[in-house]
Amino acid sequence: MTRHKIIALCAALVLCSSAAIADGLVDPGRSPYVEALQGKKVVFLPLAMGFDLAEGWTSGVRQAVEGSGGTFSIRDPNWSTDAGAQALTELISEKPDLIVVHNPDVQSYARLNEKAEKAGIYVIQVNMRSSYSTDGYVGADWLKVGEAEANALIRKCGAGTSGKVAIVQGVLTAATSVYQIGPILDVLAKHPEIKVVSNQAADWDASKARALTATVLQQNPDLCGLISFWDGMALGSSAAIAEAGKTGKVYVVTNGGGEQMACDNLDNGSFDEYVSFDVPRQAADMNDMIETLFQAKQKPGAVKISLYTPNQILTKADLKPGSCWSMKSLPKH
Amino acid sequence: MIVYGMVCSGQTSITKSKPSHKAGRRGGSSVAASPSPFRTATTSRALLARARHLRLGAIAPLPRRCDFASALAFGRAMKSAVLPSQRFSQERIVFAITVVLFLIFSATLDRFLTSANLLSLLQSVSVLGILGVGMAIVVIGRGIDLSIVAVMAIPVAWLLTMMDHGVAAPLAFALGLGFALAIGALNGIFIAYVEAPALFATLAIGAFVYGFGRSQLFSQDIIALPKSESWIAAVGRMHIADIPIAVLFFAVICAAGSLALKYTKIGRFLYLMGENYLAARITGIPTRPMIVLQYVLSSLVAFVAGVVTAAEVTSMNTRVVNSTLIYDVILVVVVGGIGLSGGKGGIRNVIVGTLLIGILLNGMTILDVRYTLQNLIKSLILLVALLVDSAVNPRDEQTAQQGDI
């Protein structure tokens, strides 16, 4: 009898459990993920809107945050460091849950970033790190970008060429300029055959870069290569090179977020080599970072994580559809 | 001469009507009988009062007699009092500094004194020079146009956006130009009819245009030349008889501006308005429409500068509105010797100012001077020019009364 009872009990148990499996199991890890961003307020403080990097990041992060039940808003200081600092100060008293900060330079927002973190707000810095490291940094590895650019010139301007190269920096105080020029000069210093004939700043302005490059070309008609610190500005340099009839003779290396304009200019010969920090990938990294911070529920400032974007080197030869992303195809908001 | 006519007619009517004051109302008829258009008792008196109010006598002694010779003498005296002394005018000082720099660079720098480098020097400041001509037109008429950089950038950026969306080039150009001229007219209307100070009106309208463009017309801040319109880039790279197209544009704008200022009624009116707005107004110059016209002209010039820029660098960077370009434009105008109090100078001053900046930039780039040091050198040279000018040309009576901007 007892044996029959045991068998019946076992059968009942098996039946019950298989019924439960048919209904599906609840993933115990999912609800912390779903709830992590519910009602959370994420604010993005870019340098400005309306240029490829900011638009690409915004599009990616907005979709993820809003899709998970959080809110996403933008404070656009339109290239004004003062307005940006003002906005950041206001945000500290407004107390959102997380701020994504795009620093204009190394110093300006450093104290404010620290203050925000102390006020209990997670702070993620993108692409340009201030002198204060916050919870997260997502962005290009400027050291590697600089090294890649310098190495490209070493490859192209070695023996058999004049070895003359020019460097066009952006705004001198910008983190991108500060962190990029060091490794470039370090790498070039190891190669005495390379001579830097001009190292000037063009303030991210293509017109200034054009004038500057034209003068350098007059002085050094045998210029072999040129590094421009940003693709938007490099357009000016390549215009001057084209005007002097030297397209293809001066090796133009630049960097940027890999927007379609970069691929177009590689294709038409304006740029020769392009170090891309993939903006859609950076947006995905930012989302990962946001998710991680909200799920880990650590006190702001408790952890410091950096995610450097691997560089992608593009030349005309390895262009394929999808090498670049297009700002035009981003969803409108 | 117009001023002279004013004063002169006022004086004669006073001498003629003096007895009539004593004799009661008869004076009215004696004045009415005289042939001068100014000769009614009220206007003559008003004119003399106005002449005294404007203190023309403080600038040059008012003539005693009313014949041609004394009129000429008065005119000459006025001119020498109003215009800076010709021997050491600011223009000449700046020109001398420019020549000295040019000689130093020619002697010390390899390949500075080559035609190709000099052309490239000119090319790099062509857009600045073109904008300088636009600003000069306004400053001579005693105004200022702080929206000039916004007018250069936004309509041209809109034009590129339209072409990118498939609008035919001629229509896009027409709409872009129309937009630029409309902004100029708006500036003029605010200043002439609403009577807002030029400084604030153009500042506000410049900001408005930038905001309107960025929020309503396009969303990017750098608009690239569409691939389909590569002919514009080809034109931008063109050289005619070795001269870059941008330099040619600068030359044409300078020539047109110079001829217009010297030989057209509009040009002369601008000088008169700049020198003495009230006098210009009571002598019958249509000052309000003229103000509108001068801002429309500066917008037209700014649009040309924008098109030249877009053709040169195959894109339009609207961030330039927030840059220091506007100060450079004012600098070129003022350093060349066009006083901000108006009525003085010409296109030649713009050319001198532009050349100074061009030579400085070119020389320092060749020398590979550090950028921060470049700013220091540039500002020092400008300060020296201002110092020398203020030592050689102390502020005159007129400037003291009217004040600079």
XYZ file of C-alpha atoms in Angstrom:
738
model
C 0.000 0.000 0.000
C 2.627 2.392 1.093
C 4.548 1.623 -2.083
C 1.488 2.492 -4.160
C 1.079 5.683 -2.232
C 4.670 6.655 -2.842
C 4.369 5.972 -6.571
C 1.137 7.975 -6.751
C 2.752 10.832 -4.879
C 5.734 10.768 -7.208
C 3.464 10.732 -10.232
C 1.510 13.683 -8.849
C 4.719 15.578 -8.205
C 6.007 14.920 -11.712
C 2.678 16.002 -13.181
C 2.635 19.158 -11.117
C 6.186 20.130 -11.935
C 5.753 19.465 -15.636
C 2.623 21.628 -15.517
C 4.740 24.340 -13.932
C 7.358 24.035 -16.680
C 4.638 24.303 -19.325
C 3.537 27.593 -17.702
C 7.156 28.877 -17.893
C 9.650 29.750 -15.229
C 10.207 33.276 -13.960
C 13.797 34.365 -14.606
C 14.840 35.527 -11.170
C 17.444 37.918 -12.607
C 15.098 39.734 -14.926
C 13.088 41.824 -12.537
C 16.118 43.720 -11.158
C 16.973 44.536 -14.764
C 13.453 45.657 -15.628
C 13.091 47.687 -12.485
C 16.579 49.197 -12.594
C 15.644 52.018 -14.981
C 11.965 52.387 -14.072
C 11.257 56.049 -13.413
C 14.940 56.930 -13.480
C 15.876 60.347 -14.781
C 18.882 60.434 -17.123
C 20.171 63.787 -18.389
C 22.721 64.320 -21.158
C 24.922 67.417 -21.156
C 26.769 67.484 -24.507
C 29.041 70.245 -25.794
C 26.266 71.014 -28.226
C 23.670 69.160 -30.217
C 23.643 69.092 -33.988
C 26.924 67.367 -34.663
C 27.514 63.717 -35.424
C 28.870 62.542 -32.069
C 26.209 64.120 -29.860
C 23.383 63.118 -32.185
C 24.624 59.528 -32.445
C 25.026 59.112 -28.682
C 21.674 60.748 -27.951
C 19.819 58.548 -30.357
C 21.262 55.330 -28.927
C 20.939 56.232 -25.249
C 17.469 57.744 -25.575
C 16.072 54.575 -27.142
C 17.511 52.350 -24.420
C 16.578 54.550 -21.454
C 13.063 55.357 -22.598
C 12.513 51.757 -23.675
C 13.261 50.637 -20.113
C 10.854 53.082 -18.537
C 13.254 55.890 -17.661
C 13.203 59.482 -18.858
C 15.894 61.078 -20.986
C 16.481 64.786 -21.470
C 19.186 66.999 -22.961
C 20.713 70.276 -21.792
C 22.297 71.910 -24.822
C 24.848 74.619 -23.921
C 25.685 75.163 -27.599
C 29.497 75.205 -27.318
C 29.485 77.586 -24.401
C 31.524 76.297 -21.467
C 29.889 78.858 -19.192
C 26.390 77.779 -20.147
C 27.439 74.151 -19.697
C 28.845 74.776 -16.218
C 25.663 76.655 -15.369
C 23.526 73.757 -16.579
C 25.600 71.283 -14.583
C 25.272 73.413 -11.438
C 21.509 73.552 -11.893
C 21.393 69.812 -12.466
C 23.176 69.188 -9.172
C 20.354 70.906 -7.281
C 17.717 69.350 -9.521
C 19.158 65.922 -8.694
C 18.442 63.586 -11.599
C 19.567 59.976 -11.134
C 22.349 60.039 -13.705
C 24.150 62.673 -15.770
C 26.065 61.916 -18.935
C 28.654 64.678 -19.299
C 30.617 65.630 -22.404
C 33.503 67.733 -21.086
C 34.727 70.740 -23.102
C 38.198 70.514 -21.577
C 40.133 68.888 -18.788
C 39.446 71.440 -16.056
C 36.152 73.295 -16.536
C 33.696 70.701 -15.235
C 36.110 68.736 -13.007
C 34.933 70.199 -9.704
C 31.283 70.097 -10.754
C 31.560 66.438 -11.759
C 32.914 65.684 -8.308
C 30.168 67.737 -6.655
C 27.455 65.961 -8.619
C 28.806 62.602 -7.593
C 28.947 63.670 -3.929
C 25.342 64.872 -4.234
C 24.338 61.305 -5.033
C 24.115 61.503 -8.814
C 25.869 58.967 -11.030
C 28.134 60.750 -13.520
C 29.307 59.190 -16.781
C 31.817 61.171 -18.828
C 31.936 60.668 -22.556
C 34.807 60.948 -24.996
C 36.636 63.676 -23.139
C 37.552 62.948 -19.553
C 37.981 65.759 -17.058
C 40.813 65.686 -14.556
C 38.364 64.107 -12.079
C 37.351 60.515 -12.807
C 33.704 59.769 -12.051
C 31.630 56.556 -11.921
C 32.116 55.905 -15.581
C 34.032 56.967 -18.660
C 32.955 55.863 -22.112
C 34.875 57.120 -25.072
C 37.791 57.078 -27.391
C 41.211 56.100 -26.162
C 43.016 59.223 -27.271
C 46.389 57.715 -26.547
C 45.698 54.909 -29.000
C 44.158 57.334 -31.499
C 47.303 59.468 -31.385
C 49.567 56.449 -31.708
C 47.581 55.088 -34.657
C 47.788 58.448 -36.426
C 51.517 58.790 -35.821
C 52.153 55.208 -36.932
C 50.279 55.829 -40.173
C 52.662 58.669 -40.989
C 55.703 56.627 -40.012
C 54.549 53.977 -42.451
C 53.963 56.455 -45.279
C 56.662 59.066 -44.688
C 59.706 56.934 -44.020
C 62.753 56.532 -46.235
C 62.430 57.777 -49.792
C 60.132 60.652 -48.863
C 60.809 64.115 -47.482
C 59.691 62.897 -44.046
C 57.980 66.235 -43.482
C 54.695 66.125 -41.597
C 52.283 68.747 -40.276
C 49.941 68.552 -37.294
C 46.695 70.538 -37.101
C 45.300 70.539 -33.574
C 41.846 71.642 -32.444
C 41.218 73.962 -29.524
C 44.413 73.610 -27.521
C 42.725 73.188 -24.135
C 40.308 70.490 -25.323
C 40.939 67.082 -23.776
C 41.112 65.548 -27.247
C 43.981 67.841 -28.216
C 45.766 67.513 -24.884
C 45.560 63.712 -24.740
C 46.257 63.200 -28.455
C 49.319 65.341 -29.058
C 51.476 63.645 -26.396
C 51.461 60.142 -27.878
C 51.861 61.537 -31.414
C 54.991 63.459 -30.490
C 56.267 60.504 -28.426
C 55.929 58.105 -31.345
C 57.360 60.564 -33.876
C 60.300 61.355 -31.585
C 61.451 57.760 -31.934
C 61.715 58.242 -35.689
C 64.305 60.901 -36.511
C 63.551 60.566 -40.230
C 60.176 62.244 -39.590
C 60.261 66.001 -39.212
C 57.286 67.942 -37.804
C 57.416 71.131 -39.881
C 54.261 72.634 -38.442
C 52.302 72.048 -35.246
C 49.469 74.557 -35.092
C 45.916 74.887 -33.791
C 42.897 75.654 -35.959
C 40.203 75.741 -33.246
C 38.113 72.969 -34.884
C 37.472 75.396 -37.763
C 37.852 74.157 -41.335
C 38.467 77.667 -42.697
C 41.363 78.245 -40.316
C 42.720 74.782 -41.122
C 42.511 75.586 -44.825
C 44.493 78.821 -44.498
C 47.038 77.189 -42.240
C 47.567 74.184 -44.496
C 47.890 76.391 -47.584
C 50.697 78.334 -45.914
C 52.439 75.162 -44.758
C 52.243 73.782 -48.299
C 53.771 76.954 -49.721
C 56.636 76.603 -47.327
C 56.998 72.838 -47.718
C 55.825 71.797 -51.190
C 57.240 68.339 -50.483
C 55.049 67.806 -47.404
C 54.496 64.078 -46.978
C 51.754 63.746 -44.396
C 49.320 65.629 -42.223
C 47.448 64.755 -39.043
C 44.252 66.657 -38.367
C 42.673 66.207 -34.925
C 39.090 66.030 -36.156
C 37.374 65.108 -39.418
C 35.227 68.257 -39.612
C 38.369 70.377 -39.467
C 40.352 68.061 -41.762
C 37.994 69.054 -44.593
C 39.748 72.447 -44.614
C 43.202 70.900 -44.816
C 42.224 68.558 -47.624
C 40.634 71.476 -49.512
C 43.966 73.320 -49.356
C 45.810 70.184 -50.465
C 43.417 69.682 -53.378
C 43.794 73.322 -54.374
C 47.568 72.944 -54.465
C 47.052 69.887 -56.703
C 48.612 67.594 -54.129
C 45.731 65.230 -53.385
C 47.250 61.775 -52.984
C 50.726 63.226 -52.453
C 50.081 64.412 -48.916
C 48.848 61.575 -46.719
C 45.923 62.960 -44.679
C 45.204 61.169 -41.406
C 42.329 62.198 -39.198
C 39.855 60.833 -36.680
C 36.202 61.070 -35.754
C 33.026 59.211 -34.975
C 32.849 57.361 -38.276
C 29.875 59.216 -39.707
C 29.033 58.756 -43.398
C 30.866 61.977 -44.256
C 34.121 60.231 -43.236
C 33.550 57.345 -45.627
C 32.553 59.744 -48.421
C 35.787 61.672 -47.974
C 37.888 58.510 -47.815
C 36.197 57.424 -50.990
C 36.863 60.681 -52.861
C 40.477 60.835 -51.682
C 40.156 63.831 -49.342
C 41.182 61.656 -46.395
C 43.677 58.813 -46.700
C 43.411 57.182 -43.305
C 40.749 57.523 -40.665
C 40.798 56.448 -37.029
C 37.166 55.855 -36.134
C 35.782 55.581 -32.637
C 32.533 53.943 -33.548
C 29.745 56.198 -32.206
C 26.906 53.589 -32.252
C 29.200 51.291 -30.294
C 29.929 54.084 -27.816
C 26.180 54.603 -27.364
C 25.815 50.878 -26.649
C 28.694 51.081 -24.147
C 26.970 54.010 -22.438
C 23.790 51.991 -22.138
C 25.701 49.095 -20.618
C 27.301 51.442 -18.145
C 23.946 53.010 -17.209
C 22.376 49.581 -16.713
C 25.310 48.375 -14.640
C 25.296 51.399 -12.351
C 21.559 51.226 -11.689
C 21.572 47.473 -11.098
C 24.659 47.455 -8.892
C 23.004 50.143 -6.723
C 26.371 51.259 -5.377
C 26.678 54.718 -3.907
C 27.690 57.190 -6.631
C 31.466 57.476 -6.658
C 31.951 54.011 -5.191
C 33.222 52.482 -8.409
C 35.202 53.951 -11.278
C 34.814 52.114 -14.557
C 36.305 53.038 -17.921
C 35.243 51.613 -21.256
C 37.571 52.678 -24.046
C 36.201 52.230 -27.530
C 38.445 50.074 -29.704
C 39.665 52.097 -32.659
C 38.725 51.150 -36.141
C 41.233 52.114 -38.823
C 39.617 52.898 -42.168
C 41.276 53.490 -45.524
C 39.771 53.637 -48.975
C 40.801 50.037 -49.591
C 38.822 48.606 -46.696
C 35.665 50.654 -47.085
C 32.526 48.585 -47.327
C 28.850 49.371 -46.951
C 28.261 49.792 -43.236
C 31.794 50.957 -42.433
C 30.197 54.231 -41.452
C 26.888 55.098 -39.832
C 24.651 57.847 -41.103
C 23.283 60.708 -39.079
C 20.437 61.053 -41.551
C 19.150 57.576 -40.778
C 18.895 58.209 -37.035
C 15.300 58.297 -35.778
C 13.997 61.851 -35.419
C 13.149 62.979 -31.932
C 28.672 122.294 -48.799
C 25.213 121.250 -47.791
C 26.062 122.199 -44.252
C 27.487 125.453 -45.510
C 24.333 126.182 -47.458
C 22.370 125.604 -44.311
C 24.420 127.903 -42.170
C 24.762 130.501 -44.861
C 21.079 130.702 -45.624
C 20.323 130.933 -41.938
C 22.727 133.820 -41.545
C 21.500 135.830 -44.456
C 17.927 135.484 -43.390
C 18.838 136.715 -39.930
C 20.614 139.790 -41.291
C 17.746 140.496 -43.615
C 15.073 139.910 -41.065
C 16.744 141.848 -38.285
C 15.007 145.117 -39.044
C 11.757 143.262 -39.475
C 11.879 142.197 -35.847
C 11.811 145.821 -34.873
C 9.171 146.700 -37.454
C 6.714 144.088 -36.408
C 5.415 141.449 -38.847
C 6.843 142.850 -42.048
C 9.844 140.538 -41.809
C 7.798 137.603 -43.023
C 7.168 139.111 -46.430
C 10.775 140.251 -46.971
C 11.972 136.702 -46.329
C 9.354 135.167 -48.547
C 10.503 137.366 -51.421
C 14.047 136.002 -51.335
C 14.961 133.246 -53.851
C 16.597 130.646 -51.529
C 14.559 127.532 -50.820
C 15.510 127.835 -47.148
C 14.252 131.347 -46.851
C 11.221 131.265 -44.728
C 11.532 132.950 -41.391
C 10.849 129.813 -39.421
C 13.223 127.479 -41.262
C 16.067 130.018 -41.350
C 15.888 130.566 -37.671
C 15.474 126.880 -37.036
C 18.443 126.137 -39.255
C 20.714 128.585 -37.538
C 19.559 127.312 -34.181
C 20.258 123.824 -35.434
C 23.686 124.876 -36.710
C 24.455 126.356 -33.302
C 23.054 123.326 -31.572
C 25.297 121.087 -33.631
C 28.153 123.451 -32.804
C 29.403 123.609 -36.341
C 31.218 126.761 -35.289
C 33.289 124.697 -32.934
C 34.529 122.605 -35.838
C 35.305 125.446 -38.221
C 34.662 129.169 -37.942
C 31.332 130.038 -39.544
C 31.853 132.208 -42.662
C 31.027 135.878 -42.468
C 30.125 136.389 -46.068
C 28.024 134.265 -48.299
C 30.029 134.014 -51.503
C 31.582 131.032 -53.224
C 35.143 131.626 -51.999
C 34.228 131.713 -48.336
C 32.023 128.681 -48.866
C 35.026 126.790 -50.241
C 37.224 127.946 -47.377
C 34.589 126.844 -44.874
C 34.318 123.489 -46.610
C 38.088 123.000 -46.432
C 38.207 124.001 -42.796
C 35.383 121.568 -42.029
C 37.150 118.789 -43.882
C 40.465 119.249 -42.137
C 38.720 119.445 -38.777
C 36.572 116.402 -39.334
C 39.012 114.105 -41.117
C 42.087 112.874 -39.256
C 45.328 114.614 -40.108
C 46.582 113.156 -43.348
C 50.218 112.974 -42.368
C 49.855 110.476 -39.538
C 46.413 109.035 -39.984
C 45.824 105.676 -38.362
C 45.637 104.152 -41.810
C 49.175 105.324 -42.536
C 50.482 104.108 -39.201
C 48.972 100.666 -39.735
C 50.182 100.650 -43.310
C 53.690 101.480 -42.104
C 53.567 98.616 -39.572
C 52.324 96.318 -42.332
C 55.170 97.330 -44.635
C 57.751 96.889 -41.874
C 56.432 93.404 -41.068
C 56.376 92.553 -44.746
C 59.999 93.616 -45.150
C 61.113 91.730 -42.033
C 59.358 88.544 -43.124
C 60.663 88.889 -46.687
C 64.211 89.242 -45.442
C 64.129 86.518 -42.834
C 61.727 83.850 -44.064
C 62.452 81.501 -46.914
C 59.744 81.396 -49.548
C 57.755 84.212 -47.936
C 58.300 86.515 -50.872
C 57.005 84.226 -53.590
C 53.966 85.048 -55.622
C 52.369 81.755 -54.640
C 52.807 82.437 -50.928
C 51.571 86.005 -51.245
C 48.489 84.819 -53.091
C 47.862 82.180 -50.481
C 48.321 84.887 -47.838
C 45.684 86.989 -49.546
C 43.409 84.024 -49.977
C 43.493 83.171 -46.307
C 42.182 86.608 -45.367
C 39.853 87.120 -48.329
C 36.696 86.148 -46.462
C 37.721 88.343 -43.544
C 38.328 91.194 -45.964
C 34.987 90.720 -47.717
C 33.202 90.823 -44.365
C 35.301 93.890 -43.542
C 33.914 95.689 -46.604
C 30.357 94.891 -45.479
C 31.101 96.138 -41.992
C 32.826 99.263 -43.362
C 29.706 100.260 -45.299
C 27.709 100.158 -42.082
C 30.335 101.769 -39.857
C 30.852 104.679 -42.276
C 27.122 105.390 -41.938
C 27.652 105.337 -38.167
C 26.168 101.945 -37.479
C 27.527 98.550 -36.638
C 26.413 95.116 -37.810
C 27.080 92.411 -35.243
C 24.840 89.994 -37.145
C 27.193 89.911 -40.129
C 28.722 86.525 -39.230
C 25.304 84.962 -38.633
C 24.184 86.295 -42.020
C 27.279 84.788 -43.593
C 26.713 81.358 -42.021
C 22.992 80.658 -41.670
C 21.556 81.505 -45.122
C 24.455 79.673 -46.785
C 24.014 76.654 -44.493
C 20.316 76.684 -45.402
C 21.256 76.898 -49.070
C 23.465 73.796 -48.727
C 20.704 71.969 -46.818
C 18.197 72.780 -49.546
C 20.525 71.497 -52.254
C 21.083 68.334 -50.204
C 17.300 67.839 -50.191
C 17.213 68.115 -53.954
C 16.245 71.758 -54.494
C 17.732 72.990 -57.776
C 20.837 75.117 -57.282
C 19.491 78.382 -58.801
C 16.346 78.285 -56.658
C 18.361 77.406 -53.553
C 20.736 80.306 -54.220
C 17.844 82.701 -54.777
C 16.125 81.646 -51.551
C 19.372 81.822 -49.572
C 20.142 85.288 -50.914
C 16.564 86.395 -50.269
C 16.840 85.208 -46.682
C 20.107 87.111 -46.200
C 18.657 90.323 -47.655
C 15.537 89.953 -45.513
C 17.687 89.803 -42.390
C 19.493 92.954 -43.542
C 16.168 94.711 -44.080
C 14.971 93.578 -40.659
C 18.143 94.994 -39.081
C 17.611 98.278 -40.912
C 13.924 98.543 -39.985
C 14.663 97.927 -36.328
C 17.372 100.575 -36.326
C 15.767 103.190 -38.574
C 12.095 102.959 -37.668
C 11.963 101.314 -34.244
C 15.047 103.409 -33.426
C 16.763 100.610 -31.526
C 20.524 101.140 -31.074
C 22.419 99.334 -33.848
C 24.633 97.540 -31.342
C 21.721 95.802 -29.640
C 19.421 95.385 -32.619
C 22.029 93.578 -34.715
C 23.259 91.549 -31.753
C 19.738 90.324 -31.055
C 18.916 89.694 -34.697
C 22.183 87.802 -35.181
C 21.284 85.529 -32.261
C 17.741 85.180 -33.581
C 18.951 84.196 -37.042
C 21.341 81.615 -35.605
C 18.656 80.127 -33.365
C 16.064 80.164 -36.117
C 18.417 78.493 -38.565
C 19.620 75.803 -36.187
C 16.168 74.967 -34.853
C 13.905 75.456 -37.885
C 15.961 75.182 -41.062
C 18.522 72.451 -40.305
C 19.633 70.491 -37.270
C 23.343 69.959 -37.869
C 25.890 72.594 -37.032
C 28.248 71.803 -39.901
C 26.556 71.412 -43.229
C 28.649 69.627 -45.826
C 28.437 70.464 -49.485
C 26.188 67.807 -51.043
C 28.004 65.306 -53.245
C 25.770 66.199 -56.193
C 26.955 69.818 -56.139
C 30.682 69.139 -56.434
C 30.884 71.873 -59.090
C 30.773 74.410 -56.269
C 33.903 72.871 -54.761
C 35.516 72.922 -58.214
C 34.749 76.639 -58.503
C 36.145 77.170 -55.010
C 39.434 75.573 -56.074
C 39.614 77.531 -59.312
C 42.461 79.899 -60.101
C 42.059 82.521 -62.801
C 45.472 83.567 -64.093
C 46.971 81.974 -60.969
C 44.795 84.095 -58.706
C 42.569 82.091 -56.367
C 38.873 82.735 -56.873
C 38.435 83.957 -53.283
C 40.985 86.725 -53.860
C 39.156 87.726 -57.036
C 35.894 87.928 -55.102
C 37.608 90.098 -52.499
C 38.986 92.356 -55.231
C 35.601 92.679 -56.957
C 33.794 93.440 -53.691
C 36.452 96.023 -52.800
C 36.206 97.678 -56.209
C 32.413 97.741 -56.116
C 32.357 99.050 -52.558
C 34.943 101.703 -53.271
C 33.200 102.943 -56.422
C 29.828 102.972 -54.710
C 31.116 104.912 -51.719
C 33.015 107.448 -53.820
C 30.916 108.019 -56.876
C 27.294 107.271 -56.091
C 24.760 109.426 -54.317
C 24.169 106.577 -51.883
C 27.851 106.497 -50.989
C 28.059 110.237 -50.395
C 24.863 110.140 -48.342
C 26.390 107.416 -46.152
C 29.380 109.644 -45.352
C 27.133 112.603 -44.606
C 24.901 110.513 -42.363
C 27.916 109.140 -40.562
C 29.428 112.550 -40.080
C 26.329 114.314 -38.869
C 23.108 112.375 -38.864
C 20.833 115.252 -37.861
C 22.321 117.622 -40.408
C 21.975 114.943 -43.077
C 18.374 114.442 -42.112
C 17.334 118.096 -42.176
C 19.045 118.652 -45.501
C 16.632 116.171 -47.001
C 18.621 112.919 -47.201
C 16.147 110.031 -46.797
C 18.041 108.799 -43.764
C 15.696 106.029 -42.693
C 15.532 104.226 -46.040
C 19.287 104.784 -46.296
C 19.844 102.972 -42.987
C 17.766 100.042 -44.212
C 19.756 100.038 -47.438
C 23.124 100.017 -45.697
C 22.204 96.941 -43.653
C 20.804 95.213 -46.729
C 24.123 95.919 -48.470
C 26.154 94.515 -45.583
C 23.972 91.381 -45.621
C 24.524 91.014 -49.352
C 28.279 91.208 -48.838
C 28.061 88.735 -45.937
C 26.167 86.274 -48.131
C 28.908 86.492 -50.757
C 31.502 85.838 -48.023
C 29.492 82.792 -46.940
C 29.304 81.365 -50.444
C 33.060 81.876 -50.906
C 33.711 80.064 -47.597
C 31.427 77.168 -48.471
C 33.072 76.781 -51.869
C 36.541 76.886 -50.333
C 36.136 74.354 -47.532
C 33.222 72.372 -49.048
C 31.125 72.914 -45.945
C 29.546 75.634 -43.846
C 30.405 75.660 -40.187
C 27.626 77.460 -38.313
C 29.719 77.336 -35.135
C 31.576 80.287 -36.609
C 28.699 82.456 -35.316
C 29.904 81.778 -31.769
C 33.560 82.314 -32.640
C 35.683 85.434 -32.396
C 35.342 86.124 -36.128
C 33.065 89.117 -35.519
C 35.790 90.785 -33.440
C 38.321 90.129 -36.184
C 35.994 91.822 -38.677
C 35.561 94.875 -36.460
C 39.309 94.837 -35.886
C 40.094 94.892 -39.592
C 37.785 97.879 -40.009
C 38.922 99.847 -36.985
C 42.612 99.095 -37.234
C 42.557 100.153 -40.865
C 41.396 103.555 -39.665
C 37.633 103.679 -40.139
C 36.506 105.357 -36.936
C 33.537 103.809 -35.172
C 32.087 107.319 -34.888
C 31.300 107.138 -38.596
C 31.760 109.276 -41.680
C 35.442 108.491 -42.063
C 37.604 106.188 -44.105
C 36.962 103.997 -47.076
C 37.602 100.611 -48.582
C 41.339 101.345 -48.700
C 41.377 101.216 -44.902
C 39.772 97.776 -44.947
C 42.435 96.549 -47.362
C 45.235 97.877 -45.160
C 43.719 96.292 -42.048
C 43.184 92.982 -43.830
C 46.743 92.957 -45.169
C 48.172 93.517 -41.697
C 46.237 90.576 -40.266
C 47.085 88.417 -43.300
C 50.813 89.086 -43.154
C 50.898 88.496 -39.405
C 49.050 85.177 -39.666
C 51.099 83.970 -42.615
C 54.444 84.906 -41.090
C 53.644 83.350 -37.757
C 52.390 80.147 -39.361
C 55.609 79.866 -41.369
C 57.621 80.476 -38.207
C 55.461 77.792 -36.513
C 54.919 80.123 -33.565
C 52.881 78.514 -30.804
C 49.206 79.383 -31.135
C 48.873 81.016 -27.721
C 51.941 83.112 -28.439
C 50.417 84.106 -31.794
C 47.432 85.626 -30.014
C 49.794 87.563 -27.769
C 51.820 88.930 -30.688
C 48.700 89.830 -32.650
C 47.175 91.730 -29.769
C 50.453 93.490 -28.964
C 50.807 94.802 -32.507
C 47.227 96.037 -32.463
C 47.748 97.736 -29.114
C 50.856 99.465 -30.483
C 48.820 100.701 -33.465
C 46.150 102.073 -31.129
C 48.731 103.694 -28.847
C 50.535 105.412 -31.691
C 47.248 106.570 -33.140
C 45.969 108.026 -29.932
C 49.307 109.788 -29.351
C 49.486 111.234 -32.860
C 45.776 111.882 -33.340
C 44.253 113.043 -30.072
C 40.484 112.768 -29.937
C 38.960 115.755 -31.650
C 36.100 117.977 -30.661
C 33.575 116.083 -32.711
C 34.408 112.643 -31.343
C 34.401 114.086 -27.858
C 30.876 115.332 -28.394
C 29.413 112.316 -30.102
C 31.477 109.586 -28.528
C 32.586 106.334 -30.058
C 30.604 103.168 -29.851
